[in-house]
Amino acid sequence: MSYHWNWGILLAQEPGGTGTYLHYLIVGLGWTLATALAAWVIALVLGSFIGTLRTTGNRWIVRLGNGYVELFRNIPLLVQMFLWYFVVPELLPVRLGDAIKQMPPPWGSYVPAVLCLALYTSVRVAEQVKAGIQSLPRGQTFAGTAMGLTQLQAYRYVILPQAFRIILPPLTSEFMNIIKNSSVALTIGLMELTGRARAMQEFSFQVFEAFAAATVIYILTTLVVVLGMRWLERAVRVPGLIAASGAAQAAH
Amino acid sequence: MPDAMISIRNLSKWYGAFQVLTDCSTQIAKGEVVVVCGPSGSGKSTLIKCVNGLEAFQKGEVVVDGISVGGPKTDLPKLRSRVGMVFQHFELFPHMSVIRNLTLAQEKVLHRSPKDANEKGMKLLERVGLAAHSGKFPAQLSGGQQQRVAIARALSMDPIAMLFDEPTSALDPEMINEVLDVMVALAKDGMTMMVVTHEMGFARKVAHRVIFMDQGQIVEDCSKDEFFGKPRSERAQLFLSKILQH
């Protein structure tokens, strides 16, 4: 293979005149994070809400929640991205649809990308929240309501704080997934990190350098997430909780 | 009994087609201590969980301090806040410190100020001999200590009656007495208590009445002396002979 290696390309000016290729990629990382973080906030809130509803025992609410989860879980992420970008604006009232289609770049890609990633991830969060809640002994709800807490208060003060501690490790994975999945947004024209690595390759023909740089930037970013979540796990750790719940299970 | 604190009338409950409670009736007067015993699966726990509406029932009536538990307009959270409950597996909130376990419902349900709730909580922890552990988490305490905290937590709401659902069954033998001591003291203070337990020593010491259940029915409902003297039903005699043999 006769490949002309040129790591110096990262410090060369990109043709758009905004600065070096490295700077160009870093701005891409900015869009990756802006997309992933906004989607993550929505996914956490929506997913927690739906996951909790699915444990309330109300038959119709549970069915509605299950339907929502199955809908967004069973369609590939790429297809959902296209649905949000190409199909949803056509289904909306004409004026609203037109307004969405006429949003200037990058917002015309950014908004559908955030919505797509948020809903796609929310059902995965919902599954985990549900599993976390169901892993708690039923007696905890009894104990809360027996003291006069309403169901809402029992969830707020007793059930959810425990459930979230239990599902922190899988939530870390979801957080990393949403960052990585945001690369799919390049297909609807969002110039995030992967999109810019591809553009760099097309401008400069240095395919290895472009994607090697993107890879390193992704790894460093997710590493920060891992370390941050580990710190969070330590910060909210309850003395003896994991060991105690294990012992309680054994005693049952 | 006009001054009945807890009144259960013709209570029946089904899980699907399976009947767990059949036509149970009894009354518990203010200040009375009633022990509910019987073989496992006889419906004891279900019966006392009906008293504060933790279990729904399909037929009959439960009235606590004049308020119908199953009534369509009953404010169940409010009613429950006035009836203390202690569980077999303690069910302390593991993510909260011991003192927070005692103050949470005081603040959120009774709307006491954090300062008042804290004072009340510390007073009760002192009463059960655990004030020194107020800052610990439940998992750092022994089973007996956890159950004493659970009793203090129930008392923090100033309940008009206390329900105990096998409070010593999950404890190591050497920890049973420290919990029973707290319960005996409570009974002597005149608390209205309904206690599901197999601790016949406790029943002999402080119970006024004993209810014996079998297969979802109240088979015996008589004074302690009658029960330990000569229970009328064969089933209760058999039960007593089995658990008192050793």
Short mmCIF file of N, CA and C in Angstrom, two decimals, chain B residues 108-181:
data_model
loop_
_atom_site.label_atom_id
_atom_site.label_comp_id
_atom_site.label_asym_id
_atom_site.label_seq_id
_atom_site.Cartn_x
_atom_site.Cartn_y
_atom_site.Cartn_z
N LYS B 108 -42.91 15.51 55.55
CA LYS B 108 -43.67 15.48 54.30
C LYS B 108 -45.15 15.22 54.52
N VAL B 109 -45.51 14.52 55.58
CA VAL B 109 -46.92 14.17 55.80
C VAL B 109 -47.54 15.05 56.87
N LEU B 110 -46.84 15.18 58.00
CA LEU B 110 -47.41 15.98 59.10
C LEU B 110 -47.00 17.44 59.02
N HIS B 111 -46.11 17.77 58.08
CA HIS B 111 -45.65 19.15 57.86
C HIS B 111 -45.04 19.77 59.11
N ARG B 112 -44.32 18.94 59.87
CA ARG B 112 -43.57 19.49 61.00
C ARG B 112 -42.30 20.16 60.48
N SER B 113 -41.81 21.11 61.22
CA SER B 113 -40.57 21.76 60.79
C SER B 113 -39.42 20.78 60.98
N PRO B 114 -38.35 20.92 60.17
CA PRO B 114 -37.20 20.02 60.31
C PRO B 114 -36.69 19.98 61.75
N LYS B 115 -36.73 21.12 62.42
CA LYS B 115 -36.22 21.18 63.79
C LYS B 115 -37.09 20.35 64.73
N ASP B 116 -38.40 20.54 64.63
CA ASP B 116 -39.31 19.76 65.48
C ASP B 116 -39.19 18.26 65.19
N ALA B 117 -39.15 17.96 63.89
CA ALA B 117 -39.08 16.55 63.50
C ALA B 117 -37.81 15.92 64.04
N ASN B 118 -36.73 16.66 63.96
CA ASN B 118 -35.45 16.16 64.43
C ASN B 118 -35.47 15.93 65.95
N GLU B 119 -36.04 16.88 66.67
CA GLU B 119 -36.13 16.74 68.12
C GLU B 119 -36.93 15.51 68.51
N LYS B 120 -38.09 15.39 67.85
CA LYS B 120 -38.97 14.24 68.10
C LYS B 120 -38.23 12.94 67.78
N GLY B 121 -37.54 12.94 66.63
CA GLY B 121 -36.82 11.74 66.19
C GLY B 121 -35.75 11.34 67.20
N MET B 122 -34.98 12.33 67.65
CA MET B 122 -33.90 12.02 68.59
C MET B 122 -34.47 11.50 69.91
N LYS B 123 -35.61 12.07 70.33
CA LYS B 123 -36.23 11.63 71.57
C LYS B 123 -36.61 10.15 71.48
N LEU B 124 -37.18 9.79 70.31
CA LEU B 124 -37.61 8.40 70.13
C LEU B 124 -36.42 7.45 69.98
N LEU B 125 -35.37 7.93 69.33
CA LEU B 125 -34.17 7.08 69.21
C LEU B 125 -33.60 6.81 70.59
N GLU B 126 -33.67 7.83 71.43
CA GLU B 126 -33.20 7.66 72.82
C GLU B 126 -34.05 6.60 73.51
N ARG B 127 -35.35 6.69 73.26
CA ARG B 127 -36.27 5.76 73.91
C ARG B 127 -35.97 4.31 73.52
N VAL B 128 -35.57 4.08 72.27
CA VAL B 128 -35.24 2.70 71.87
C VAL B 128 -33.74 2.42 72.03
N GLY B 129 -33.03 3.37 72.67
CA GLY B 129 -31.63 3.13 73.00
C GLY B 129 -30.67 3.25 71.82
N LEU B 130 -31.02 4.05 70.80
CA LEU B 130 -30.17 4.10 69.62
C LEU B 130 -29.78 5.53 69.22
N ALA B 131 -29.87 6.46 70.16
CA ALA B 131 -29.57 7.84 69.82
C ALA B 131 -28.16 8.00 69.27
N ALA B 132 -27.25 7.15 69.76
CA ALA B 132 -25.85 7.27 69.33
C ALA B 132 -25.68 6.88 67.86
N HIS B 133 -26.67 6.20 67.29
CA HIS B 133 -26.54 5.71 65.92
C HIS B 133 -27.30 6.57 64.91
N SER B 134 -27.76 7.75 65.34
CA SER B 134 -28.67 8.52 64.48
C SER B 134 -28.07 8.86 63.13
N GLY B 135 -26.75 9.02 63.05
CA GLY B 135 -26.14 9.42 61.79
C GLY B 135 -25.76 8.26 60.88
N LYS B 136 -25.92 7.04 61.39
CA LYS B 136 -25.54 5.87 60.59
C LYS B 136 -26.62 5.55 59.55
N PHE B 137 -26.24 4.67 58.63
CA PHE B 137 -27.22 4.17 57.68
C PHE B 137 -27.73 2.81 58.15
N PRO B 138 -28.99 2.47 57.79
CA PRO B 138 -29.59 1.24 58.30
C PRO B 138 -28.71 0.00 58.13
N ALA B 139 -28.03 -0.10 56.97
CA ALA B 139 -27.24 -1.30 56.71
C ALA B 139 -26.06 -1.43 57.67
N GLN B 140 -25.76 -0.36 58.40
CA GLN B 140 -24.64 -0.43 59.34
C GLN B 140 -25.10 -0.88 60.73
N LEU B 141 -26.40 -1.16 60.88
CA LEU B 141 -26.93 -1.60 62.17
C LEU B 141 -27.26 -3.09 62.11
N SER B 142 -27.34 -3.70 63.29
CA SER B 142 -27.76 -5.11 63.35
C SER B 142 -29.27 -5.18 63.10
N GLY B 143 -29.76 -6.39 62.86
CA GLY B 143 -31.19 -6.56 62.61
C GLY B 143 -32.05 -6.05 63.75
N GLY B 144 -31.63 -6.39 64.98
CA GLY B 144 -32.41 -5.94 66.14
C GLY B 144 -32.44 -4.42 66.25
N GLN B 145 -31.28 -3.81 65.98
CA GLN B 145 -31.23 -2.34 66.02
C GLN B 145 -32.11 -1.75 64.92
N GLN B 146 -32.07 -2.36 63.73
CA GLN B 146 -32.89 -1.84 62.63
C GLN B 146 -34.37 -1.90 62.99
N GLN B 147 -34.77 -3.00 63.62
CA GLN B 147 -36.19 -3.11 63.95
C GLN B 147 -36.57 -2.12 65.03
N ARG B 148 -35.66 -1.83 65.94
CA ARG B 148 -35.97 -0.81 66.96
C ARG B 148 -36.09 0.56 66.30
N VAL B 149 -35.23 0.82 65.32
CA VAL B 149 -35.36 2.09 64.58
C VAL B 149 -36.72 2.13 63.87
N ALA B 150 -37.11 0.98 63.30
CA ALA B 150 -38.39 0.93 62.58
C ALA B 150 -39.55 1.23 63.52
N ILE B 151 -39.46 0.74 64.75
CA ILE B 151 -40.52 1.02 65.72
C ILE B 151 -40.52 2.52 66.06
N ALA B 152 -39.30 3.06 66.28
CA ALA B 152 -39.20 4.50 66.57
C ALA B 152 -39.75 5.31 65.40
N ARG B 153 -39.47 4.85 64.16
CA ARG B 153 -39.96 5.57 62.98
C ARG B 153 -41.49 5.61 62.97
N ALA B 154 -42.10 4.46 63.29
CA ALA B 154 -43.56 4.41 63.32
C ALA B 154 -44.10 5.33 64.42
N LEU B 155 -43.40 5.35 65.57
CA LEU B 155 -43.87 6.17 66.69
C LEU B 155 -43.72 7.66 66.41
N SER B 156 -42.80 8.01 65.51
CA SER B 156 -42.55 9.43 65.24
C SER B 156 -43.79 10.13 64.69
N MET B 157 -44.75 9.35 64.19
CA MET B 157 -45.96 9.94 63.64
C MET B 157 -47.05 10.11 64.70
N ASP B 158 -46.73 9.82 65.96
CA ASP B 158 -47.71 9.84 67.04
C ASP B 158 -48.96 9.03 66.69
N PRO B 159 -48.77 7.74 66.42
CA PRO B 159 -49.89 6.93 65.96
C PRO B 159 -50.92 6.67 67.06
N ILE B 160 -52.17 6.45 66.63
CA ILE B 160 -53.22 6.10 67.60
C ILE B 160 -53.24 4.60 67.84
N ALA B 161 -52.59 3.86 66.94
CA ALA B 161 -52.49 2.41 67.11
C ALA B 161 -51.27 1.92 66.35
N MET B 162 -50.76 0.76 66.75
CA MET B 162 -49.58 0.21 66.08
C MET B 162 -49.89 -1.20 65.58
N LEU B 163 -49.46 -1.46 64.34
CA LEU B 163 -49.60 -2.79 63.77
C LEU B 163 -48.21 -3.40 63.64
N PHE B 164 -48.04 -4.62 64.09
CA PHE B 164 -46.76 -5.31 63.98
C PHE B 164 -46.96 -6.57 63.15
N ASP B 165 -46.21 -6.67 62.05
CA ASP B 165 -46.34 -7.84 61.17
C ASP B 165 -45.11 -8.73 61.34
N GLU B 166 -45.21 -9.69 62.22
CA GLU B 166 -44.10 -10.61 62.54
C GLU B 166 -42.80 -9.85 62.77
N PRO B 167 -42.76 -8.98 63.77
CA PRO B 167 -41.62 -8.08 63.93
C PRO B 167 -40.32 -8.77 64.32
N THR B 168 -40.39 -10.01 64.79
CA THR B 168 -39.15 -10.66 65.22
C THR B 168 -38.80 -11.88 64.38
N SER B 169 -39.59 -12.17 63.36
CA SER B 169 -39.37 -13.42 62.60
C SER B 169 -38.09 -13.41 61.77
N ALA B 170 -37.62 -12.21 61.41
CA ALA B 170 -36.43 -12.15 60.55
C ALA B 170 -35.16 -11.92 61.37
N LEU B 171 -35.30 -12.01 62.70
CA LEU B 171 -34.15 -11.66 63.55
C LEU B 171 -33.40 -12.90 64.04
N ASP B 172 -32.10 -12.72 64.24
CA ASP B 172 -31.34 -13.77 64.91
C ASP B 172 -31.88 -13.88 66.34
N PRO B 173 -31.85 -15.12 66.89
CA PRO B 173 -32.46 -15.34 68.21
C PRO B 173 -31.98 -14.37 69.28
N GLU B 174 -30.67 -14.03 69.26
CA GLU B 174 -30.18 -13.19 70.36
C GLU B 174 -30.64 -11.74 70.25
N MET B 175 -31.30 -11.41 69.13
CA MET B 175 -31.75 -10.02 68.96
C MET B 175 -33.24 -9.86 69.20
N ILE B 176 -33.91 -10.98 69.40
CA ILE B 176 -35.37 -10.92 69.52
C ILE B 176 -35.77 -10.15 70.78
N ASN B 177 -35.06 -10.40 71.87
CA ASN B 177 -35.49 -9.81 73.14
C ASN B 177 -35.40 -8.29 73.16
N GLU B 178 -34.34 -7.73 72.52
CA GLU B 178 -34.21 -6.27 72.56
C GLU B 178 -35.40 -5.61 71.86
N VAL B 179 -35.95 -6.30 70.83
CA VAL B 179 -37.12 -5.76 70.14
C VAL B 179 -38.37 -5.97 70.99
N LEU B 180 -38.50 -7.17 71.55
CA LEU B 180 -39.67 -7.44 72.39
C LEU B 180 -39.72 -6.50 73.59
N ASP B 181 -38.54 -6.19 74.16
CA ASP B 181 -38.51 -5.27 75.31
C ASP B 181 -39.14 -3.93 74.95
#
